[in-house]
Amino acid sequence: MRSDRAGESWYERFLRWAGGEEPEGPEGPEDPERQEFQEYLEYIDAHGYLEFGAYRLMRWKERRAKGLIPDTAPAPHHQSPPPAQEVRRHRPGRLRGQLKLYWALSVGVTAVLSAVFLLVALSLPAFGDPQAPALNEVSERYLAQGTQETGAVNAVTGMILDYRAFDTFGESAVLFAASVSTILLLNRPGRRVRTFRGPDQLTNLLGRPLLPVILLFGIYVVLNGHLSPGGGFSGGAVLGGGLILASLVLGEERMEELLPGRRTTRLTAGCLLAYGVMKGYSFFTGGNHLGWDVPKGTAGELLSGGLILPLNICVGVIVACTMYTFYTLFLSGEEET
Amino acid sequence: MLELLLQQRYYVAAVLLFSIGFVTLFLHPDLIKKIIGMNLMDTAVFLFLAAMGYVDGGRAPMVEEGVPASAYINPVPGGLVLTGIVVAVSTTALFLALTRRLYRRYHSLNLDVILMLAREGRPHREDEE
C-alpha cells in the first residue's frame, strides 16, 4: 500500500487528502482519540451539550468509580483546588472577610489616580503642537546632523545605536538577564514529555514554504535598520518567530540538533560581549571620538553607518535567540496528563 | 471641555488603559489575569510616550537631503518606546516563568489560594524535587 506512493510529491499527497481519503495510522479511523471524540458527539446528540473537558472528566470519574484506574493517577483537570479545604475568597490580611470593602477601595483608589492623571493629560501641550517644549534642540540636532555624524538615514536607529548606544546595551542586558533567569527557573532535566505528536499535514503544507520566506524577511529587516524602519529589535522578533515556526515544522529533535540550547545561550552571551566591546571604545576616546574615527560610508548604502550594521546584527541575534529560548523552555517541562 | 478631551484623545486613552490595567491587578486573584493587567499598563505607557512625539504634519524620521528638521516628527520618544517594549517582554517572560513554578508547587493559579497554602505550610508532594 505504501510502496506505490514512495515517489509521490507533496502536491500529490495534498490531492489525495483533498479528495477525502482517510489517512492511515495516526489520525486514521483506528485512532483511539478519534473514537473517543465520535462517542462524545453521540453523547451530545443524546444528552444535550456538554463541554469536551467536562465529558472527559465525567468518563474518568466513572472509570475510577468502577476501579479501573489505580489511585495514584492525577485528575485530568489540575485547576480544581484540593477538596479538603473549602476555599472562600478571602484576603489573608486585615481585610479578611470584607471583600466588598476591598473592591470598593481599590476602584476608588484607581478612580482618584486616573482623575489626577487625566488632569495632567489635559493640561499637557496640545497633541502635535510644533512649539511643544519636548521638541527642543536635542531632537533638532539628531535630525539635522544625524546623517552626517552617524551615517544612518533612519534617525531613530542612529539615535539608539550611536548617540544613545549605552541605553541599548542596557536593554540587551535586560533581555539577557530575563533569558538566564528563565533558564534557571524552568530548566527541568530529565522529564521532557512531548504533548503533541509532531507536525501534521496542515502545518507541513503551510509552514514549510513559509519558513524560508519568514527567515529571509527577518534578516532583511535587521540589515536595513539604518535605511528604513526596522532594526535589530523588530527584525530579531521576526527571526524569533521564524525559529519557533521551524521548531513546529521540523520537530523538536531536529531543532535540538540544529540549534541546541547551549548554542543559543553562547550566541546571546557572545553577541552581548561583542556589543560592549564595539561601543566600549567611547569610554576611552570621549564623546567626540577623537583619533578613532570609524568610516561612515555614504548614507543610503547598505554598508554605511559605521558600526551600526554590526550592532544591529548583534541585537537581532540576541532578540531572536531569547525568543526561541523562551519558547523551548516553556514548552519542555509540560507534565503528563 | 469636550473639545479638550477630543484634542488630547491619545493621552486620555493612555490614562484610561493605564487605569484599567491598574484595577485589574487589584480585582483579579488569578495570576494570568494579573500578567494581562501589567501588560495593559505597559501598553498604556507606550501609547503615551509615542503620542508625545507627534508633530502636526510631520513625517517619519527617515532623513532626506534638503528637507528641514522641522518637517519630521520627534524621534526621541520613539527610541524610549523601543527600549520599553523590550523591557516589558522581558518582565512578562519572567513573570510567566514564576507562574509556572508556582503552579507546579501549589497546583493553583489563584493568588489567594497560594498565599493561604503557603501560610499553612505547602502541600506535600513526593513526586517533586
Short mmCIF file of C-alpha atoms in Angstrom, two decimals:
data_model
loop_
_atom_site.label_atom_id
_atom_site.label_comp_id
_atom_site.label_asym_id
_atom_site.label_seq_id
_atom_site.Cartn_x
_atom_site.Cartn_y
_atom_site.Cartn_z
CA MET A 1 0.00 0.00 0.00
CA ARG A 2 2.72 2.42 0.96
CA SER A 3 5.16 1.24 -1.71
CA ASP A 4 3.21 2.55 -4.66
CA ARG A 5 3.29 6.00 -3.06
CA ALA A 6 7.02 6.04 -2.45
CA GLY A 7 7.84 8.64 -5.06
CA GLU A 8 4.87 10.96 -4.78
CA SER A 9 5.31 14.67 -4.19
CA TRP A 10 3.64 16.76 -1.52
CA TYR A 11 1.20 18.05 -4.09
CA GLU A 12 0.00 14.57 -4.98
CA ARG A 13 -0.41 13.80 -1.27
CA PHE A 14 -2.43 17.00 -0.94
CA LEU A 15 -4.67 15.97 -3.84
CA ARG A 16 -5.29 12.60 -2.21
CA TRP A 17 -6.17 14.28 1.08
CA ALA A 18 -8.40 16.85 -0.62
CA GLY A 19 -10.25 14.06 -2.31
CA GLY A 20 -11.46 12.92 1.09
CA GLU A 21 -9.19 9.96 1.54
CA GLU A 22 -8.77 8.81 5.14
CA PRO A 23 -5.18 8.88 6.46
CA GLU A 24 -3.69 5.68 7.79
CA GLY A 25 -2.11 5.19 11.18
CA PRO A 26 -2.31 8.18 13.49
CA GLU A 27 -5.35 10.32 12.72
CA GLY A 28 -6.92 7.45 10.78
CA PRO A 29 -10.12 5.62 11.71
CA GLU A 30 -8.27 3.43 14.25
CA ASP A 31 -7.10 6.40 16.30
CA PRO A 32 -8.45 5.96 19.86
CA GLU A 33 -8.74 9.71 20.40
CA ARG A 34 -10.84 9.96 17.28
CA GLN A 35 -13.10 7.15 18.53
CA GLU A 36 -13.44 8.94 21.84
CA PHE A 37 -14.46 12.09 20.02
CA GLN A 38 -17.08 10.16 18.00
CA GLU A 39 -18.51 8.80 21.23
CA TYR A 40 -18.55 12.35 22.61
CA LEU A 41 -20.52 13.54 19.59
CA GLU A 42 -23.06 10.73 20.07
CA TYR A 43 -23.30 11.64 23.77
CA ILE A 44 -24.04 15.26 22.88
CA ASP A 45 -26.75 14.20 20.43
CA ALA A 46 -28.37 12.06 23.09
CA HIS A 47 -27.99 14.15 26.26
CA GLY A 48 -27.53 17.77 25.23
CA TYR A 49 -24.47 19.95 25.06
CA LEU A 50 -21.54 19.32 27.41
CA GLU A 51 -18.01 20.68 27.07
CA PHE A 52 -15.46 18.12 25.91
CA GLY A 53 -13.36 18.63 29.02
CA ALA A 54 -16.37 18.09 31.26
CA TYR A 55 -17.32 14.98 29.28
CA ARG A 56 -13.83 13.53 29.71
CA LEU A 57 -13.94 14.30 33.44
CA MET A 58 -17.27 12.52 33.73
CA ARG A 59 -15.96 9.43 31.97
CA TRP A 60 -12.82 9.45 34.13
CA LYS A 61 -14.92 9.58 37.29
CA GLU A 62 -16.99 6.65 36.04
CA ARG A 63 -13.89 4.62 35.37
CA ARG A 64 -12.46 5.45 38.77
CA ALA A 65 -15.72 4.52 40.47
CA LYS A 66 -15.51 1.15 38.77
CA GLY A 67 -11.95 0.77 40.00
CA LEU A 68 -10.37 0.72 36.53
CA ILE A 69 -7.83 3.39 37.43
CA PRO A 70 -5.05 2.99 40.04
CA ASP A 71 -5.34 5.57 42.77
CA THR A 72 -2.08 7.40 42.13
CA ALA A 73 -3.13 8.87 38.77
CA PRO A 74 -3.80 12.60 38.96
CA ALA A 75 -7.16 14.05 37.83
CA PRO A 76 -7.41 15.23 34.24
CA HIS A 77 -8.04 18.78 35.44
CA HIS A 78 -5.35 20.31 37.58
CA GLN A 79 -7.16 23.55 38.19
CA SER A 80 -9.52 22.45 40.95
CA PRO A 81 -8.18 23.29 44.42
CA PRO A 82 -7.77 20.40 46.92
CA PRO A 83 -11.26 19.47 48.07
CA ALA A 84 -10.37 19.11 51.74
CA GLN A 85 -10.06 22.87 52.22
CA GLU A 86 -13.05 24.99 51.47
CA VAL A 87 -11.61 27.95 49.66
CA ARG A 88 -13.69 31.02 50.09
CA ARG A 89 -12.39 34.21 48.56
CA HIS A 90 -10.76 35.97 51.43
CA ARG A 91 -7.65 38.09 51.54
CA PRO A 92 -5.21 36.93 54.18
CA GLY A 93 -4.72 40.25 55.90
CA ARG A 94 -6.66 42.80 57.85
CA LEU A 95 -9.50 42.87 55.31
CA ARG A 96 -10.25 39.18 55.88
CA GLY A 97 -13.86 38.55 55.07
CA GLN A 98 -14.53 42.09 53.89
CA LEU A 99 -14.20 41.51 50.22
CA LYS A 100 -16.68 44.10 49.07
CA LEU A 101 -14.90 46.82 51.02
CA TYR A 102 -11.67 45.78 49.32
CA TRP A 103 -13.24 46.03 45.88
CA ALA A 104 -14.76 49.44 46.61
CA LEU A 105 -11.46 50.76 47.97
CA SER A 106 -9.45 49.53 45.00
CA VAL A 107 -11.87 51.03 42.47
CA GLY A 108 -11.85 54.27 44.49
CA VAL A 109 -8.06 54.49 44.59
CA THR A 110 -7.86 53.81 40.84
CA ALA A 111 -10.51 56.45 40.15
CA VAL A 112 -8.62 59.07 42.17
CA LEU A 113 -5.35 58.15 40.48
CA SER A 114 -6.80 58.30 36.99
CA ALA A 115 -8.52 61.61 37.76
CA VAL A 116 -5.15 63.09 38.68
CA PHE A 117 -3.58 61.64 35.52
CA LEU A 118 -6.45 63.00 33.41
CA LEU A 119 -5.97 66.48 34.82
CA VAL A 120 -2.30 66.31 33.90
CA ALA A 121 -3.03 64.90 30.45
CA LEU A 122 -5.47 67.70 29.70
CA SER A 123 -3.00 70.39 30.71
CA LEU A 124 -0.17 68.99 28.62
CA PRO A 125 0.77 70.88 25.45
CA ALA A 126 -1.66 70.17 22.64
CA PHE A 127 -1.20 66.90 20.77
CA GLY A 128 1.04 67.51 17.77
CA ASP A 129 1.98 71.04 18.76
CA PRO A 130 5.06 72.10 16.77
CA GLN A 131 6.03 74.51 19.57
CA ALA A 132 5.93 71.83 22.27
CA PRO A 133 8.80 72.02 24.77
CA ALA A 134 9.61 68.37 24.08
CA LEU A 135 10.73 69.40 20.58
CA ASN A 136 13.93 71.06 21.70
CA GLU A 137 17.46 71.39 20.38
CA VAL A 138 18.25 67.74 21.15
CA SER A 139 15.84 66.32 18.57
CA GLU A 140 16.77 69.12 16.18
CA ARG A 141 20.43 68.13 16.39
CA TYR A 142 19.58 64.45 15.89
CA LEU A 143 17.52 65.22 12.78
CA ALA A 144 19.70 67.93 11.28
CA GLN A 145 23.14 66.40 11.78
CA GLY A 146 22.26 62.79 12.42
CA THR A 147 23.08 61.55 8.96
CA GLN A 148 26.48 63.26 8.90
CA GLU A 149 27.53 62.17 12.35
CA THR A 150 26.17 58.64 12.42
CA GLY A 151 25.79 57.76 8.75
CA ALA A 152 22.28 56.37 9.24
CA VAL A 153 19.29 57.55 7.22
CA ASN A 154 16.87 56.32 9.91
CA ALA A 155 17.16 58.94 12.65
CA VAL A 156 15.77 56.66 15.36
CA THR A 157 18.31 53.91 14.62
CA GLY A 158 21.10 56.48 14.54
CA MET A 159 19.91 57.71 17.90
CA ILE A 160 19.62 54.38 19.71
CA LEU A 161 22.74 52.79 18.23
CA ASP A 162 25.10 55.73 18.10
CA TYR A 163 24.15 58.74 20.19
CA ARG A 164 22.49 56.65 22.91
CA ALA A 165 24.10 53.29 22.34
CA PHE A 166 24.68 52.70 26.05
CA ASP A 167 20.93 52.63 26.70
CA THR A 168 20.54 49.94 24.05
CA PHE A 169 23.36 48.00 25.68
CA GLY A 170 21.47 48.11 28.97
CA GLU A 171 18.33 46.95 27.21
CA SER A 172 20.10 43.98 25.61
CA ALA A 173 21.49 43.18 29.05
CA VAL A 174 17.91 43.15 30.41
CA LEU A 175 16.94 40.65 27.70
CA PHE A 176 19.93 38.50 28.57
CA ALA A 177 19.10 38.66 32.29
CA ALA A 178 15.50 37.61 31.60
CA SER A 179 16.71 34.73 29.44
CA VAL A 180 19.14 33.50 32.09
CA SER A 181 16.54 33.80 34.86
CA THR A 182 14.01 31.84 32.82
CA ILE A 183 16.58 29.11 32.24
CA LEU A 184 17.25 28.96 35.98
CA LEU A 185 13.56 28.77 36.80
CA LEU A 186 12.34 26.39 34.14
CA ASN A 187 15.19 24.07 33.39
CA ARG A 188 13.96 20.67 34.43
CA PRO A 189 16.42 17.94 33.49
CA GLY A 190 15.04 14.51 32.85
CA ARG A 191 11.32 14.66 32.42
CA ARG A 192 10.68 16.08 28.98
CA VAL A 193 7.33 14.80 27.79
CA ARG A 194 6.04 15.83 24.41
CA THR A 195 2.45 16.92 24.45
CA PHE A 196 1.75 16.93 20.73
CA ARG A 197 2.69 14.26 18.27
CA GLY A 198 4.63 16.38 15.84
CA PRO A 199 3.82 18.27 12.64
CA ASP A 200 0.63 17.30 10.90
CA GLN A 201 -0.30 17.74 7.27
CA LEU A 202 -1.63 21.27 7.52
CA THR A 203 1.40 22.59 9.40
CA ASN A 204 3.71 20.93 6.92
CA LEU A 205 1.76 22.23 3.95
CA LEU A 206 1.75 25.86 5.05
CA GLY A 207 4.80 26.00 7.28
CA ARG A 208 7.49 24.54 5.07
CA PRO A 209 7.09 27.01 2.16
CA LEU A 210 6.64 29.94 4.55
CA LEU A 211 9.67 29.20 6.72
CA PRO A 212 12.46 30.42 4.37
CA VAL A 213 10.37 33.49 3.47
CA ILE A 214 9.95 34.47 7.11
CA LEU A 215 13.63 33.94 7.94
CA LEU A 216 14.70 35.91 4.88
CA PHE A 217 12.36 38.76 5.75
CA GLY A 218 13.72 38.83 9.29
CA ILE A 219 17.29 39.07 8.01
CA TYR A 220 16.23 41.85 5.61
CA VAL A 221 14.64 43.88 8.40
CA VAL A 222 17.74 43.51 10.60
CA LEU A 223 20.15 44.53 7.85
CA ASN A 224 18.08 47.55 6.76
CA GLY A 225 17.78 49.08 10.20
CA HIS A 226 19.67 52.22 9.28
CA LEU A 227 17.99 52.78 5.90
CA SER A 228 14.29 52.26 6.58
CA PRO A 229 12.06 51.48 9.57
CA GLY A 230 13.33 48.29 11.14
CA GLY A 231 16.46 47.42 13.02
CA GLY A 232 17.68 44.80 15.40
CA PHE A 233 14.64 44.55 17.67
CA SER A 234 11.84 44.18 15.15
CA GLY A 235 13.97 42.02 12.85
CA GLY A 236 15.03 39.88 15.79
CA ALA A 237 11.39 39.38 16.76
CA VAL A 238 10.55 38.23 13.21
CA LEU A 239 13.56 35.88 13.24
CA GLY A 240 12.48 34.50 16.63
CA GLY A 241 9.01 33.84 15.24
CA GLY A 242 10.58 32.08 12.27
CA LEU A 243 12.65 29.88 14.60
CA ILE A 244 9.52 28.95 16.55
CA LEU A 245 7.79 28.04 13.28
CA ALA A 246 10.85 25.95 12.36
CA SER A 247 10.53 24.13 15.67
CA LEU A 248 6.89 23.39 14.89
CA VAL A 249 7.53 22.25 11.33
CA LEU A 250 10.78 20.35 11.67
CA GLY A 251 10.03 18.79 15.05
CA GLU A 252 11.84 19.35 18.31
CA GLU A 253 14.58 16.71 17.96
CA ARG A 254 15.74 18.14 14.65
CA MET A 255 15.79 21.65 16.11
CA GLU A 256 17.84 20.33 19.03
CA GLU A 257 20.41 19.11 16.51
CA LEU A 258 20.43 22.36 14.55
CA LEU A 259 20.25 24.83 17.42
CA PRO A 260 20.82 23.28 20.81
CA GLY A 261 20.11 25.24 23.97
CA ARG A 262 23.78 25.71 24.78
CA ARG A 263 24.44 27.25 21.41
CA THR A 264 21.67 29.83 21.77
CA THR A 265 22.97 30.81 25.21
CA ARG A 266 26.52 31.11 23.89
CA LEU A 267 25.28 33.17 20.93
CA THR A 268 23.40 35.53 23.21
CA ALA A 269 26.32 35.99 25.58
CA GLY A 270 28.81 36.37 22.73
CA CYS A 271 26.74 39.00 20.95
CA LEU A 272 26.26 40.95 24.16
CA LEU A 273 30.03 40.95 24.76
CA ALA A 274 30.66 41.97 21.15
CA TYR A 275 28.23 44.87 21.56
CA GLY A 276 30.01 46.01 24.71
CA VAL A 277 33.43 45.82 23.06
CA MET A 278 32.28 47.60 19.90
CA LYS A 279 30.79 50.55 21.70
CA GLY A 280 33.06 50.46 24.72
CA TYR A 281 35.80 52.40 22.99
CA SER A 282 33.76 55.56 23.54
CA PHE A 283 34.72 55.42 27.21
CA PHE A 284 38.37 55.87 26.26
CA THR A 285 38.10 58.32 23.38
CA GLY A 286 35.41 60.58 24.77
CA GLY A 287 32.19 61.68 23.13
CA ASN A 288 33.77 63.14 20.00
CA HIS A 289 35.83 60.01 19.23
CA LEU A 290 38.98 62.00 18.54
CA GLY A 291 41.52 59.85 16.79
CA TRP A 292 39.33 56.76 16.48
CA ASP A 293 37.17 57.62 13.52
CA VAL A 294 35.04 54.76 12.23
CA PRO A 295 34.36 55.12 8.46
CA LYS A 296 30.81 56.25 7.88
CA GLY A 297 30.38 55.48 4.19
CA THR A 298 27.79 57.18 2.03
CA ALA A 299 24.36 57.48 3.55
CA GLY A 300 21.82 55.29 1.86
CA GLU A 301 24.12 52.39 1.11
CA LEU A 302 23.81 49.08 2.92
CA LEU A 303 27.43 49.12 4.09
CA SER A 304 27.32 52.52 5.74
CA GLY A 305 26.75 53.99 9.14
CA GLY A 306 29.99 52.99 10.81
CA LEU A 307 29.33 50.38 13.44
CA ILE A 308 25.53 50.50 13.19
CA LEU A 309 25.23 47.47 10.90
CA PRO A 310 27.26 45.07 13.12
CA LEU A 311 25.42 46.39 16.19
CA ASN A 312 22.07 45.77 14.52
CA ILE A 313 23.12 42.22 13.70
CA CYS A 314 24.24 41.62 17.30
CA VAL A 315 20.96 42.95 18.69
CA GLY A 316 18.94 40.92 16.17
CA VAL A 317 20.73 37.70 17.13
CA ILE A 318 20.23 38.41 20.84
CA VAL A 319 16.49 39.04 20.43
CA ALA A 320 15.91 36.02 18.16
CA CYS A 321 17.81 33.65 20.46
CA THR A 322 15.99 34.97 23.51
CA MET A 323 12.56 34.48 21.91
CA TYR A 324 13.49 30.95 20.85
CA THR A 325 14.88 30.15 24.32
CA PHE A 326 11.66 31.31 25.95
CA TYR A 327 9.68 29.09 23.59
CA THR A 328 11.71 25.94 24.18
CA LEU A 329 11.82 26.45 27.95
CA PHE A 330 8.10 27.00 28.27
CA LEU A 331 7.39 24.02 26.01
CA SER A 332 9.58 21.45 27.72
CA GLY A 333 8.53 20.60 31.22
CA GLU A 334 4.89 20.02 30.33
CA GLU A 335 3.53 17.46 32.70
CA GLU A 336 1.84 14.27 31.70
CA THR A 337 -1.92 14.43 31.88
CA MET B 1 -14.12 70.57 27.96
CA LEU B 2 -15.22 68.06 25.38
CA GLU B 3 -13.05 69.69 22.72
CA LEU B 4 -10.09 69.50 25.08
CA LEU B 5 -10.74 65.79 25.64
CA LEU B 6 -11.01 65.27 21.91
CA GLN B 7 -7.85 67.19 21.20
CA GLN B 8 -5.82 65.26 23.78
CA ARG B 9 -7.52 61.99 22.88
CA TYR B 10 -4.34 59.88 22.79
CA TYR B 11 -3.27 60.97 26.26
CA VAL B 12 -6.79 60.38 27.58
CA ALA B 13 -6.84 56.91 26.01
CA ALA B 14 -3.46 56.15 27.58
CA VAL B 15 -4.73 57.19 31.03
CA LEU B 16 -7.87 55.05 30.59
CA LEU B 17 -5.87 51.99 29.55
CA PHE B 18 -3.49 52.50 32.46
CA SER B 19 -6.30 52.68 35.00
CA ILE B 20 -7.98 49.57 33.54
CA GLY B 21 -4.74 47.63 33.84
CA PHE B 22 -4.13 49.00 37.32
CA VAL B 23 -7.55 47.99 38.63
CA THR B 24 -7.15 44.54 37.04
CA LEU B 25 -4.19 43.93 39.34
CA PHE B 26 -6.40 44.59 42.36
CA LEU B 27 -9.61 42.88 41.40
CA HIS B 28 -8.47 39.57 39.91
CA PRO B 29 -6.76 36.96 42.07
CA ASP B 30 -5.80 34.90 39.03
CA LEU B 31 -2.09 35.21 38.19
CA ILE B 32 -2.59 35.11 34.43
CA LYS B 33 -5.05 37.99 34.64
CA LYS B 34 -2.56 39.95 36.70
CA ILE B 35 0.01 39.45 33.96
CA ILE B 36 -2.50 40.73 31.42
CA GLY B 37 -3.12 43.77 33.65
CA MET B 38 0.58 44.54 33.79
CA ASN B 39 0.82 44.29 30.02
CA LEU B 40 -2.12 46.69 29.70
CA MET B 41 -0.29 49.22 31.88
CA ASP B 42 2.86 48.83 29.79
CA THR B 43 0.92 49.37 26.57
CA ALA B 44 -0.69 52.50 28.02
CA VAL B 45 2.73 53.96 28.80
CA PHE B 46 3.96 53.18 25.27
CA LEU B 47 0.92 54.91 23.78
CA PHE B 48 1.55 57.96 25.95
CA LEU B 49 5.23 58.18 25.02
CA ALA B 50 4.68 57.66 21.32
CA ALA B 51 1.91 60.28 21.26
CA MET B 52 4.25 62.81 22.86
CA GLY B 53 6.49 62.61 19.83
CA TYR B 54 3.98 63.56 17.19
CA VAL B 55 4.24 66.86 15.31
CA ASP B 56 1.34 68.08 13.18
CA GLY B 57 2.07 67.42 9.52
CA GLY B 58 5.40 65.79 10.27
CA ARG B 59 6.63 62.68 8.57
CA ALA B 60 8.59 59.65 9.66
CA PRO B 61 12.17 60.50 10.62
CA MET B 62 13.91 58.96 7.57
CA VAL B 63 16.20 61.88 6.88
CA GLU B 64 16.43 63.05 3.27
CA GLU B 65 18.50 65.69 1.53
CA GLY B 66 17.38 69.27 1.71
CA VAL B 67 14.38 68.77 3.99
CA PRO B 68 14.49 70.97 7.13
CA ALA B 69 14.49 69.33 10.54
CA SER B 70 11.10 70.81 11.42
CA ALA B 71 9.33 68.64 8.82
CA TYR B 72 9.89 65.46 10.83
CA ILE B 73 8.32 64.16 14.00
CA ASN B 74 10.33 63.97 17.21
CA PRO B 75 12.44 60.79 17.09
CA VAL B 76 13.41 60.73 20.79
CA PRO B 77 10.18 59.27 22.31
CA GLY B 78 10.24 56.55 19.64
CA GLY B 79 13.58 55.37 20.95
CA LEU B 80 12.23 55.34 24.52
CA VAL B 81 9.29 53.18 23.43
CA LEU B 82 11.66 50.71 21.72
CA THR B 83 13.55 50.18 24.96
CA GLY B 84 10.30 49.99 26.92
CA ILE B 85 8.81 47.30 24.73
CA VAL B 86 11.86 45.08 25.16
CA VAL B 87 11.81 45.53 28.94
CA ALA B 88 8.07 44.73 29.02
CA VAL B 89 8.68 41.50 27.09
CA SER B 90 11.44 40.50 29.49
CA THR B 91 9.36 41.13 32.61
CA THR B 92 6.37 39.28 31.14
CA ALA B 93 8.54 36.26 30.37
CA LEU B 94 9.97 36.24 33.89
CA PHE B 95 6.52 36.65 35.43
CA LEU B 96 5.20 33.73 33.36
CA ALA B 97 8.13 31.51 34.35
CA LEU B 98 7.44 32.30 38.02
CA THR B 99 3.76 31.46 37.48
CA ARG B 100 4.77 28.10 36.01
CA ARG B 101 6.87 27.29 39.06
CA LEU B 102 4.16 28.45 41.45
CA TYR B 103 1.61 26.29 39.68
CA ARG B 104 3.92 23.30 39.81
CA ARG B 105 4.24 23.74 43.56
CA TYR B 106 0.70 24.65 44.59
CA HIS B 107 -1.47 23.40 41.68
CA SER B 108 -3.43 26.61 41.65
CA LEU B 109 -3.31 29.88 39.75
CA ASN B 110 -5.30 31.76 42.37
CA LEU B 111 -3.09 34.06 44.41
CA ASP B 112 -5.39 33.85 47.46
CA VAL B 113 -5.14 30.06 47.46
CA ILE B 114 -1.38 30.15 47.03
CA LEU B 115 -0.90 32.59 49.91
CA MET B 116 -3.19 30.55 52.13
CA LEU B 117 -1.43 27.27 51.33
CA ALA B 118 1.94 28.90 51.81
CA ARG B 119 0.93 30.27 55.18
CA GLU B 120 -0.23 26.87 56.36
CA GLY B 121 2.78 25.04 55.00
CA ARG B 122 2.82 23.94 51.41
CA PRO B 123 1.20 20.72 50.22
CA HIS B 124 3.33 17.63 50.39
CA ARG B 125 4.14 16.24 47.01
CA GLU B 126 6.65 13.43 46.99
CA ASP B 127 6.99 13.38 43.21
CA GLU B 128 8.55 16.85 43.12
CA GLU B 129 12.09 17.81 43.89
#
